[in-house]
């Protein structure tokens, strides 16, 4: 029986939405996790919104179901997080529109390690992983003769933020640093998006 | 008695080395902590060396008692920390000579929060607080299409590194980020010193 199973190829479970791959049963779960035909989930941080749909439907969903998210236009904007001293886990989200694409800016405050609150800031592209490779982003905290900068490739919303935060693959800073740069409890993060040499 | 004491001024305990201030007994400890005439301690991280002396005697002390510390010349150098995966609290130290001054580069690995190892990198000037204000430094981790940068004013060795680390007033990163940028367990930190507009 095992010999038979190891010779059989199964279609990807996203065949109905367009994936034409057939895989060995041991490779199937791994592929389906990263399959480009997997539906997109709502990119808002926290798991409260259960919406899923195609990439093209993400922006209409955000515009209609998450009206409170502001959008700024331009390659170089300020992402202002207000009341960063609020207790507990908090998310700040906004959208940036440039180069004909929407980028989602996320700042999360959480206790990844007990008793040690940290901030995690990251930029996501409302687009595929492949599209994301064409861009770079810079997050910058500035003030009091100090500057902290993180530059990287945006994540696709298909990957989401959880893994990046788990791996610290984003701008990470603790509450002491936040206070160095904050003004009256508000933290301005300079965000710059650029296109990347191919 | 208390009324008398509150009217009396006491000389700073570093009067013999040059301080001419007389202070109220409530102000004396605070001043003596930051008095420019306080002897300099050995700037090597960790408290094992008990040497104290004048600012002019610090470099001769380091050259003779801490021969293993290498010095690189130039404004723009690479501080290579080897074997960053070594367990426990570890310090990496080197000297950079430029603008006719010696700067001490320190990378410390420690568990400021239990179960969460972090790296702290900072630049100290072998000089006074006032001299330090004339400079700026940049620490940069680079690789894998990512860059993390910290820019600030060097600390005087008179202040030391402990308070800066306590306040996260330095480049702070965790082991996950260290692995993103390390190559075979070795981490190269680009260090650039510049003079500051007055």
mmCIF file of C-alpha atoms in Angstrom:
data_model
loop_
_atom_site.group_PDB
_atom_site.id
_atom_site.type_symbol
_atom_site.label_atom_id
_atom_site.label_comp_id
_atom_site.label_asym_id
_atom_site.label_seq_id
_atom_site.Cartn_x
_atom_site.Cartn_y
_atom_site.Cartn_z
ATOM 1 C CA UNK A 1 0.000 0.000 0.000
ATOM 2 C CA UNK A 2 2.737 2.461 0.963
ATOM 3 C CA UNK A 3 4.545 1.789 -2.280
ATOM 4 C CA UNK A 4 1.406 2.615 -4.227
ATOM 5 C CA UNK A 5 0.793 5.840 -2.230
ATOM 6 C CA UNK A 6 4.339 7.008 -2.815
ATOM 7 C CA UNK A 7 3.896 6.742 -6.587
ATOM 8 C CA UNK A 8 0.572 8.578 -6.772
ATOM 9 C CA UNK A 9 0.370 12.336 -7.395
ATOM 10 C CA UNK A 10 -2.502 14.376 -5.949
ATOM 11 C CA UNK A 11 -3.791 17.680 -7.274
ATOM 12 C CA UNK A 12 -3.207 20.772 -5.118
ATOM 13 C CA UNK A 13 -6.322 21.621 -3.113
ATOM 14 C CA UNK A 14 -6.427 25.020 -4.860
ATOM 15 C CA UNK A 15 -6.858 23.367 -8.295
ATOM 16 C CA UNK A 16 -10.356 24.840 -8.549
ATOM 17 C CA UNK A 17 -8.975 28.397 -8.198
ATOM 18 C CA UNK A 18 -6.272 27.820 -10.818
ATOM 19 C CA UNK A 19 -3.330 25.757 -9.501
ATOM 20 C CA UNK A 20 -2.317 23.079 -12.000
ATOM 21 C CA UNK A 21 0.267 21.292 -9.815
ATOM 22 C CA UNK A 22 0.056 17.626 -8.828
ATOM 23 C CA UNK A 23 2.179 16.604 -5.896
ATOM 24 C CA UNK A 24 3.422 13.689 -3.896
ATOM 25 C CA UNK A 25 1.402 13.382 -0.674
ATOM 26 C CA UNK A 26 4.461 14.299 1.431
ATOM 27 C CA UNK A 27 4.974 17.568 -0.502
ATOM 28 C CA UNK A 28 1.307 18.565 -0.665
ATOM 29 C CA UNK A 29 0.878 20.370 2.711
ATOM 30 C CA UNK A 30 4.078 22.394 2.273
ATOM 31 C CA UNK A 31 3.083 23.537 -1.217
ATOM 32 C CA UNK A 32 -0.470 24.408 -0.196
ATOM 33 C CA UNK A 33 0.864 26.703 2.539
ATOM 34 C CA UNK A 34 2.607 28.870 -0.037
ATOM 35 C CA UNK A 35 0.421 28.183 -3.108
ATOM 36 C CA UNK A 36 -0.253 31.426 -5.006
ATOM 37 C CA UNK A 37 -3.823 30.227 -5.644
ATOM 38 C CA UNK A 38 -4.609 29.945 -1.940
ATOM 39 C CA UNK A 39 -7.283 32.548 -1.099
ATOM 40 C CA UNK A 40 -6.056 35.736 0.554
ATOM 41 C CA UNK A 41 -7.145 36.369 4.142
ATOM 42 C CA UNK A 42 -8.013 39.811 5.451
ATOM 43 C CA UNK A 43 -4.582 41.390 6.169
ATOM 44 C CA UNK A 44 -5.729 43.317 9.244
ATOM 45 C CA UNK A 45 -3.660 42.266 12.260
ATOM 46 C CA UNK A 46 -5.442 40.200 14.877
ATOM 47 C CA UNK A 47 -7.632 37.303 13.842
ATOM 48 C CA UNK A 48 -11.008 38.963 14.333
ATOM 49 C CA UNK A 49 -11.917 39.365 10.623
ATOM 50 C CA UNK A 50 -12.476 35.993 8.941
ATOM 51 C CA UNK A 51 -12.852 37.325 5.376
ATOM 52 C CA UNK A 52 -11.121 35.445 2.553
ATOM 53 C CA UNK A 53 -11.060 36.113 -1.176
ATOM 54 C CA UNK A 54 -8.974 36.805 -4.251
ATOM 55 C CA UNK A 55 -6.157 39.370 -4.318
ATOM 56 C CA UNK A 56 -8.322 41.692 -6.431
ATOM 57 C CA UNK A 57 -11.013 41.621 -3.733
ATOM 58 C CA UNK A 58 -8.708 42.619 -0.843
ATOM 59 C CA UNK A 59 -8.759 46.400 -1.362
ATOM 60 C CA UNK A 60 -12.568 46.552 -1.867
ATOM 61 C CA UNK A 61 -12.919 44.470 1.314
ATOM 62 C CA UNK A 62 -10.676 46.844 3.311
ATOM 63 C CA UNK A 63 -12.468 49.911 1.956
ATOM 64 C CA UNK A 64 -15.877 48.574 2.906
ATOM 65 C CA UNK A 65 -15.303 46.520 6.065
ATOM 66 C CA UNK A 66 -12.414 48.470 7.653
ATOM 67 C CA UNK A 67 -13.357 52.067 6.916
ATOM 68 C CA UNK A 68 -11.342 53.404 9.865
ATOM 69 C CA UNK A 69 -8.003 52.678 8.167
ATOM 70 C CA UNK A 70 -6.607 55.905 6.690
ATOM 71 C CA UNK A 71 -4.660 56.002 3.435
ATOM 72 C CA UNK A 72 -1.820 58.426 2.674
ATOM 73 C CA UNK A 73 -0.514 59.001 -0.845
ATOM 74 C CA UNK A 74 3.192 59.194 -1.685
ATOM 75 C CA UNK A 75 6.483 57.332 -1.424
ATOM 76 C CA UNK A 76 7.547 59.121 1.721
ATOM 77 C CA UNK A 77 5.021 59.547 4.512
ATOM 78 C CA UNK A 78 4.794 59.666 8.323
ATOM 79 C CA UNK A 79 2.978 56.819 10.055
ATOM 80 C CA UNK A 80 1.810 58.419 13.301
ATOM 81 C CA UNK A 81 1.002 55.983 16.105
ATOM 82 C CA UNK A 82 -0.904 57.755 18.842
ATOM 83 C CA UNK A 83 -1.042 56.795 22.535
ATOM 84 C CA UNK A 84 1.715 54.210 22.376
ATOM 85 C CA UNK A 85 1.568 53.957 26.171
ATOM 86 C CA UNK A 86 -1.854 52.280 26.096
ATOM 87 C CA UNK A 87 -1.538 49.084 28.132
ATOM 88 C CA UNK A 88 -1.720 45.592 26.649
ATOM 89 C CA UNK A 89 -1.387 44.362 23.071
ATOM 90 C CA UNK A 90 -2.293 47.101 20.576
ATOM 91 C CA UNK A 91 -2.144 47.372 16.766
ATOM 92 C CA UNK A 92 -1.781 50.491 14.646
ATOM 93 C CA UNK A 93 -2.551 50.165 10.930
ATOM 94 C CA UNK A 94 -2.569 52.501 7.965
ATOM 95 C CA UNK A 95 -2.314 52.323 4.171
ATOM 96 C CA UNK A 96 0.199 53.988 1.893
ATOM 97 C CA UNK A 97 -0.498 54.319 -1.852
ATOM 98 C CA UNK A 98 2.402 54.763 -4.275
ATOM 99 C CA UNK A 99 3.833 53.170 -7.433
ATOM 100 C CA UNK A 100 0.216 52.152 -8.267
ATOM 101 C CA UNK A 101 0.181 49.791 -5.277
ATOM 102 C CA UNK A 102 -1.282 49.781 -1.794
ATOM 103 C CA UNK A 103 1.050 49.065 1.102
ATOM 104 C CA UNK A 104 -0.177 48.268 4.602
ATOM 105 C CA UNK A 105 1.863 49.694 7.499
ATOM 106 C CA UNK A 106 1.547 47.762 10.747
ATOM 107 C CA UNK A 107 2.854 48.580 14.218
ATOM 108 C CA UNK A 108 2.172 45.929 16.855
ATOM 109 C CA UNK A 109 2.851 46.160 20.566
ATOM 110 C CA UNK A 110 2.983 42.789 22.254
ATOM 111 C CA UNK A 111 4.693 40.738 24.921
ATOM 112 C CA UNK A 112 6.566 38.114 22.903
ATOM 113 C CA UNK A 113 8.614 37.474 26.056
ATOM 114 C CA UNK A 114 6.840 37.637 29.387
ATOM 115 C CA UNK A 115 7.293 40.916 31.208
ATOM 116 C CA UNK A 116 9.032 42.532 28.220
ATOM 117 C CA UNK A 117 6.842 44.584 25.924
ATOM 118 C CA UNK A 118 8.158 45.197 22.432
ATOM 119 C CA UNK A 119 7.049 47.045 19.312
ATOM 120 C CA UNK A 120 7.187 45.442 15.860
ATOM 121 C CA UNK A 121 6.798 47.548 12.705
ATOM 122 C CA UNK A 122 6.529 46.163 9.183
ATOM 123 C CA UNK A 123 5.305 46.979 5.675
ATOM 124 C CA UNK A 124 3.123 44.587 3.664
ATOM 125 C CA UNK A 125 2.271 44.786 -0.024
ATOM 126 C CA UNK A 126 -1.325 44.218 -1.068
ATOM 127 C CA UNK A 127 0.023 41.946 -3.791
ATOM 128 C CA UNK A 128 1.819 38.698 -4.468
ATOM 129 C CA UNK A 129 5.186 37.612 -3.106
ATOM 130 C CA UNK A 130 6.669 38.098 -6.568
ATOM 131 C CA UNK A 131 5.361 41.665 -6.829
ATOM 132 C CA UNK A 132 6.723 42.432 -3.350
ATOM 133 C CA UNK A 133 10.276 41.589 -4.520
ATOM 134 C CA UNK A 134 10.207 44.667 -6.757
ATOM 135 C CA UNK A 135 10.041 47.030 -3.769
ATOM 136 C CA UNK A 136 12.033 48.033 -0.726
ATOM 137 C CA UNK A 137 10.852 49.934 2.326
ATOM 138 C CA UNK A 138 12.553 51.971 5.027
ATOM 139 C CA UNK A 139 11.181 52.638 8.522
ATOM 140 C CA UNK A 140 12.898 55.368 10.485
ATOM 141 C CA UNK A 141 12.611 56.687 14.036
ATOM 142 C CA UNK A 142 14.226 60.059 14.467
ATOM 143 C CA UNK A 143 14.820 62.496 17.321
ATOM 144 C CA UNK A 144 17.049 63.600 20.195
ATOM 145 C CA UNK A 145 20.199 63.202 18.054
ATOM 146 C CA UNK A 146 19.370 59.535 17.495
ATOM 147 C CA UNK A 147 18.077 57.567 14.533
ATOM 148 C CA UNK A 148 16.978 53.952 14.199
ATOM 149 C CA UNK A 149 16.401 52.624 10.680
ATOM 150 C CA UNK A 150 15.190 49.315 9.268
ATOM 151 C CA UNK A 151 15.280 48.579 5.526
ATOM 152 C CA UNK A 152 13.892 45.440 3.911
ATOM 153 C CA UNK A 153 11.653 43.966 1.223
ATOM 154 C CA UNK A 154 7.918 44.311 1.923
ATOM 155 C CA UNK A 155 6.081 41.106 2.798
ATOM 156 C CA UNK A 156 3.187 39.999 0.669
ATOM 157 C CA UNK A 157 -0.115 39.989 2.575
ATOM 158 C CA UNK A 158 -0.241 36.344 1.459
ATOM 159 C CA UNK A 159 2.483 35.675 4.074
ATOM 160 C CA UNK A 160 1.080 38.006 6.726
ATOM 161 C CA UNK A 161 2.926 39.501 9.705
ATOM 162 C CA UNK A 162 2.902 36.727 12.302
ATOM 163 C CA UNK A 163 5.948 34.820 11.009
ATOM 164 C CA UNK A 164 7.943 38.023 10.490
ATOM 165 C CA UNK A 165 7.281 39.099 14.072
ATOM 166 C CA UNK A 166 8.136 35.641 15.381
ATOM 167 C CA UNK A 167 11.507 35.833 13.567
ATOM 168 C CA UNK A 168 12.095 39.521 14.415
ATOM 169 C CA UNK A 169 12.320 40.083 10.654
ATOM 170 C CA UNK A 170 11.004 43.634 10.994
ATOM 171 C CA UNK A 171 11.785 46.801 12.971
ATOM 172 C CA UNK A 172 11.858 45.708 16.624
ATOM 173 C CA UNK A 173 12.219 48.096 19.557
ATOM 174 C CA UNK A 174 11.284 48.100 23.220
ATOM 175 C CA UNK A 175 9.313 50.626 25.263
ATOM 176 C CA UNK A 176 12.490 52.441 26.401
ATOM 177 C CA UNK A 177 13.448 53.167 22.776
ATOM 178 C CA UNK A 178 9.847 54.095 21.959
ATOM 179 C CA UNK A 179 10.003 56.719 24.710
ATOM 180 C CA UNK A 180 13.306 58.095 23.385
ATOM 181 C CA UNK A 181 11.593 58.870 20.070
ATOM 182 C CA UNK A 182 7.988 59.527 21.111
ATOM 183 C CA UNK A 183 6.570 62.970 21.617
ATOM 184 C CA UNK A 184 3.818 63.218 24.206
ATOM 185 C CA UNK A 185 2.938 59.519 23.803
ATOM 186 C CA UNK A 186 2.784 59.727 20.004
ATOM 187 C CA UNK A 187 5.349 58.030 17.808
ATOM 188 C CA UNK A 188 6.023 59.152 14.234
ATOM 189 C CA UNK A 189 7.593 56.543 11.976
ATOM 190 C CA UNK A 190 8.957 57.804 8.662
ATOM 191 C CA UNK A 191 8.069 55.310 5.939
ATOM 192 C CA UNK A 192 9.726 55.377 2.522
ATOM 193 C CA UNK A 193 8.872 52.954 -0.278
ATOM 194 C CA UNK A 194 11.149 52.593 -3.272
ATOM 195 C CA UNK A 195 11.341 50.395 -6.337
ATOM 196 C CA UNK A 196 14.117 47.907 -6.365
ATOM 197 C CA UNK A 197 16.763 47.216 -8.947
ATOM 198 C CA UNK A 198 15.722 43.932 -10.634
ATOM 199 C CA UNK B 1 20.741 71.189 63.780
ATOM 200 C CA UNK B 2 18.892 70.533 60.508
ATOM 201 C CA UNK B 3 18.587 74.265 59.890
ATOM 202 C CA UNK B 4 22.322 74.705 60.311
ATOM 203 C CA UNK B 5 23.114 71.758 57.994
ATOM 204 C CA UNK B 6 20.826 73.117 55.297
ATOM 205 C CA UNK B 7 22.722 76.417 55.237
ATOM 206 C CA UNK B 8 26.228 74.911 55.084
ATOM 207 C CA UNK B 9 28.013 74.260 51.768
ATOM 208 C CA UNK B 10 30.461 71.367 51.424
ATOM 209 C CA UNK B 11 33.293 71.077 48.923
ATOM 210 C CA UNK B 12 32.956 68.411 46.223
ATOM 211 C CA UNK B 13 34.924 65.293 47.136
ATOM 212 C CA UNK B 14 37.000 65.748 43.950
ATOM 213 C CA UNK B 15 38.287 69.162 45.142
ATOM 214 C CA UNK B 16 41.799 67.713 45.389
ATOM 215 C CA UNK B 17 41.777 66.759 41.690
ATOM 216 C CA UNK B 18 40.499 70.177 40.587
ATOM 217 C CA UNK B 19 36.781 70.691 41.260
ATOM 218 C CA UNK B 20 36.099 74.080 42.849
ATOM 219 C CA UNK B 21 32.369 73.605 43.561
ATOM 220 C CA UNK B 22 30.798 73.793 47.036
ATOM 221 C CA UNK B 23 27.370 72.261 47.358
ATOM 222 C CA UNK B 24 24.426 71.818 49.610
ATOM 223 C CA UNK B 25 24.546 68.363 51.234
ATOM 224 C CA UNK B 26 21.435 67.273 49.311
ATOM 225 C CA UNK B 27 23.046 68.164 45.961
ATOM 226 C CA UNK B 28 26.490 66.727 46.706
ATOM 227 C CA UNK B 29 25.967 63.026 45.756
ATOM 228 C CA UNK B 30 24.256 63.914 42.475
ATOM 229 C CA UNK B 31 27.020 66.281 41.439
ATOM 230 C CA UNK B 32 29.803 63.891 42.422
ATOM 231 C CA UNK B 33 28.291 61.224 40.162
ATOM 232 C CA UNK B 34 28.780 63.424 37.101
ATOM 233 C CA UNK B 35 31.720 65.598 38.288
ATOM 234 C CA UNK B 36 34.285 65.987 35.479
ATOM 235 C CA UNK B 37 37.075 65.680 38.069
ATOM 236 C CA UNK B 38 35.941 62.223 39.187
ATOM 237 C CA UNK B 39 38.653 59.703 38.256
ATOM 238 C CA UNK B 40 38.027 57.639 35.121
ATOM 239 C CA UNK B 41 37.500 53.893 35.572
ATOM 240 C CA UNK B 42 38.829 51.314 33.134
ATOM 241 C CA UNK B 43 36.261 51.372 30.272
ATOM 242 C CA UNK B 44 36.468 47.644 29.553
ATOM 243 C CA UNK B 45 33.037 46.062 29.951
ATOM 244 C CA UNK B 46 32.529 43.809 32.948
ATOM 245 C CA UNK B 47 33.759 44.915 36.336
ATOM 246 C CA UNK B 48 36.881 42.758 36.522
ATOM 247 C CA UNK B 49 39.467 45.551 36.074
ATOM 248 C CA UNK B 50 39.510 47.918 39.036
ATOM 249 C CA UNK B 51 41.898 50.474 37.556
ATOM 250 C CA UNK B 52 41.125 54.189 38.001
ATOM 251 C CA UNK B 53 43.039 57.261 36.871
ATOM 252 C CA UNK B 54 42.990 60.473 34.856
ATOM 253 C CA UNK B 55 41.634 60.691 31.292
ATOM 254 C CA UNK B 56 45.197 61.003 29.958
ATOM 255 C CA UNK B 57 46.128 57.726 31.649
ATOM 256 C CA UNK B 58 43.272 55.672 30.118
ATOM 257 C CA UNK B 59 44.894 54.877 26.742
ATOM 258 C CA UNK B 60 48.278 53.941 28.292
ATOM 259 C CA UNK B 61 46.373 51.698 30.734
ATOM 260 C CA UNK B 62 44.465 49.950 27.901
ATOM 261 C CA UNK B 63 47.634 49.518 25.834
ATOM 262 C CA UNK B 64 49.497 47.904 28.723
ATOM 263 C CA UNK B 65 46.855 46.019 30.704
ATOM 264 C CA UNK B 66 44.462 45.016 27.884
ATOM 265 C CA UNK B 67 46.838 44.123 25.061
ATOM 266 C CA UNK B 68 44.309 41.817 23.379
ATOM 267 C CA UNK B 69 42.111 44.737 22.241
ATOM 268 C CA UNK B 70 42.794 45.468 18.560
ATOM 269 C CA UNK B 71 42.740 48.960 17.093
ATOM 270 C CA UNK B 72 41.633 49.841 13.562
ATOM 271 C CA UNK B 73 42.389 53.205 11.968
ATOM 272 C CA UNK B 74 39.818 55.176 9.975
ATOM 273 C CA UNK B 75 36.367 56.716 10.128
ATOM 274 C CA UNK B 76 34.675 53.740 8.516
ATOM 275 C CA UNK B 77 35.596 50.260 9.699
ATOM 276 C CA UNK B 78 34.070 46.805 10.240
ATOM 277 C CA UNK B 79 33.753 45.574 13.819
ATOM 278 C CA UNK B 80 33.780 41.791 13.421
ATOM 279 C CA UNK B 81 32.288 39.856 16.338
ATOM 280 C CA UNK B 82 33.219 36.194 16.060
ATOM 281 C CA UNK B 83 31.298 33.226 17.489
ATOM 282 C CA UNK B 84 28.198 35.184 18.444
ATOM 283 C CA UNK B 85 26.490 31.883 19.290
ATOM 284 C CA UNK B 86 28.724 31.315 22.325
ATOM 285 C CA UNK B 87 26.406 30.663 25.271
ATOM 286 C CA UNK B 88 25.998 33.056 28.190
ATOM 287 C CA UNK B 89 26.931 36.717 28.611
ATOM 288 C CA UNK B 90 29.770 37.680 26.274
ATOM 289 C CA UNK B 91 31.505 40.991 25.420
ATOM 290 C CA UNK B 92 33.289 41.943 22.212
ATOM 291 C CA UNK B 93 35.511 45.037 22.322
ATOM 292 C CA UNK B 94 37.707 46.880 19.855
ATOM 293 C CA UNK B 95 39.181 50.342 19.361
ATOM 294 C CA UNK B 96 38.777 52.687 16.409
ATOM 295 C CA UNK B 97 41.176 55.602 15.919
ATOM 296 C CA UNK B 98 40.090 58.606 13.853
ATOM 297 C CA UNK B 99 39.805 62.398 14.123
ATOM 298 C CA UNK B 100 42.781 62.173 16.575
ATOM 299 C CA UNK B 101 40.589 60.331 19.079
ATOM 300 C CA UNK B 102 40.186 56.777 20.259
ATOM 301 C CA UNK B 103 36.694 55.288 20.228
ATOM 302 C CA UNK B 104 35.810 52.048 21.983
ATOM 303 C CA UNK B 105 33.334 49.759 20.220
ATOM 304 C CA UNK B 106 31.417 47.433 22.522
ATOM 305 C CA UNK B 107 29.044 44.592 21.696
ATOM 306 C CA UNK B 108 27.449 42.898 24.706
ATOM 307 C CA UNK B 109 25.271 39.807 24.725
ATOM 308 C CA UNK B 110 23.186 39.481 27.862
ATOM 309 C CA UNK B 111 19.857 38.428 29.268
ATOM 310 C CA UNK B 112 18.338 41.725 30.418
ATOM 311 C CA UNK B 113 14.996 39.901 30.457
ATOM 312 C CA UNK B 114 14.967 36.294 31.623
ATOM 313 C CA UNK B 115 14.928 33.776 28.817
ATOM 314 C CA UNK B 116 15.435 36.470 26.155
ATOM 315 C CA UNK B 117 19.020 37.044 25.037
ATOM 316 C CA UNK B 118 19.749 40.360 23.404
ATOM 317 C CA UNK B 119 22.735 42.096 21.827
ATOM 318 C CA UNK B 120 23.637 45.688 22.690
ATOM 319 C CA UNK B 121 26.147 47.631 20.566
ATOM 320 C CA UNK B 122 27.513 51.075 21.404
ATOM 321 C CA UNK B 123 30.407 53.453 20.759
ATOM 322 C CA UNK B 124 32.263 55.238 23.559
ATOM 323 C CA UNK B 125 34.710 58.113 23.256
ATOM 324 C CA UNK B 126 37.914 57.950 25.259
ATOM 325 C CA UNK B 127 37.269 61.554 26.257
ATOM 326 C CA UNK B 128 34.960 63.826 28.181
ATOM 327 C CA UNK B 129 31.208 64.177 27.771
ATOM 328 C CA UNK B 130 31.776 67.572 26.177
ATOM 329 C CA UNK B 131 34.207 66.184 23.610
ATOM 330 C CA UNK B 132 31.763 63.362 22.799
ATOM 331 C CA UNK B 133 29.118 65.906 21.742
ATOM 332 C CA UNK B 134 31.289 66.828 18.749
ATOM 333 C CA UNK B 135 30.898 63.391 17.184
ATOM 334 C CA UNK B 136 28.230 61.085 15.814
ATOM 335 C CA UNK B 137 28.463 57.364 15.120
ATOM 336 C CA UNK B 138 26.555 54.935 12.946
ATOM 337 C CA UNK B 139 26.292 51.181 13.489
ATOM 338 C CA UNK B 140 24.966 49.168 10.595
ATOM 339 C CA UNK B 141 24.029 45.526 10.074
ATOM 340 C CA UNK B 142 23.711 44.606 6.430
ATOM 341 C CA UNK B 143 22.789 41.520 4.431
ATOM 342 C CA UNK B 144 20.037 39.430 2.824
ATOM 343 C CA UNK B 145 18.306 42.532 1.435
ATOM 344 C CA UNK B 146 17.945 43.930 4.945
ATOM 345 C CA UNK B 147 19.665 46.718 6.845
ATOM 346 C CA UNK B 148 19.428 47.811 10.474
ATOM 347 C CA UNK B 149 21.040 51.122 11.401
ATOM 348 C CA UNK B 150 21.524 53.024 14.657
ATOM 349 C CA UNK B 151 22.913 56.562 14.736
ATOM 350 C CA UNK B 152 23.679 58.527 17.900
ATOM 351 C CA UNK B 153 26.215 60.571 19.840
ATOM 352 C CA UNK B 154 29.051 58.531 21.356
ATOM 353 C CA UNK B 155 29.010 58.158 25.131
ATOM 354 C CA UNK B 156 31.969 59.388 27.136
ATOM 355 C CA UNK B 157 33.761 56.555 28.937
ATOM 356 C CA UNK B 158 33.097 58.685 32.034
ATOM 357 C CA UNK B 159 29.444 57.559 31.724
ATOM 358 C CA UNK B 160 30.184 53.982 30.718
ATOM 359 C CA UNK B 161 27.857 51.529 28.969
ATOM 360 C CA UNK B 162 25.695 50.154 31.799
ATOM 361 C CA UNK B 163 23.142 53.004 31.881
ATOM 362 C CA UNK B 164 22.899 53.108 28.078
ATOM 363 C CA UNK B 165 22.158 49.374 27.961
ATOM 364 C CA UNK B 166 19.631 49.664 30.792
ATOM 365 C CA UNK B 167 17.800 52.387 28.811
ATOM 366 C CA UNK B 168 18.233 50.625 25.421
ATOM 367 C CA UNK B 169 19.975 53.824 24.287
ATOM 368 C CA UNK B 170 22.131 51.889 21.819
ATOM 369 C CA UNK B 171 21.707 49.405 18.968
ATOM 370 C CA UNK B 172 19.580 46.595 20.416
ATOM 371 C CA UNK B 173 18.783 43.365 18.578
ATOM 372 C CA UNK B 174 17.868 39.827 19.513
ATOM 373 C CA UNK B 175 19.427 36.526 18.506
ATOM 374 C CA UNK B 176 16.950 36.030 15.605
ATOM 375 C CA UNK B 177 18.096 39.314 14.019
ATOM 376 C CA UNK B 178 21.737 38.453 14.738
ATOM 377 C CA UNK B 179 21.274 35.231 12.758
ATOM 378 C CA UNK B 180 19.667 37.110 9.849
ATOM 379 C CA UNK B 181 22.856 39.153 9.481
ATOM 380 C CA UNK B 182 25.547 36.757 10.714
ATOM 381 C CA UNK B 183 27.702 34.683 8.428
ATOM 382 C CA UNK B 184 28.836 31.376 9.847
ATOM 383 C CA UNK B 185 28.431 32.620 13.439
ATOM 384 C CA UNK B 186 30.369 35.826 12.785
ATOM 385 C CA UNK B 187 28.683 39.217 12.780
ATOM 386 C CA UNK B 188 30.182 42.211 10.963
ATOM 387 C CA UNK B 189 29.011 45.595 12.218
ATOM 388 C CA UNK B 190 29.863 48.565 9.999
ATOM 389 C CA UNK B 191 30.966 51.460 12.210
ATOM 390 C CA UNK B 192 31.221 55.018 10.895
ATOM 391 C CA UNK B 193 32.329 57.964 13.019
ATOM 392 C CA UNK B 194 31.739 61.517 11.861
ATOM 393 C CA UNK B 195 32.188 64.985 13.258
ATOM 394 C CA UNK B 196 29.062 66.801 14.151
ATOM 395 C CA UNK B 197 27.862 70.227 13.158
ATOM 396 C CA UNK B 198 28.323 72.427 16.256
#
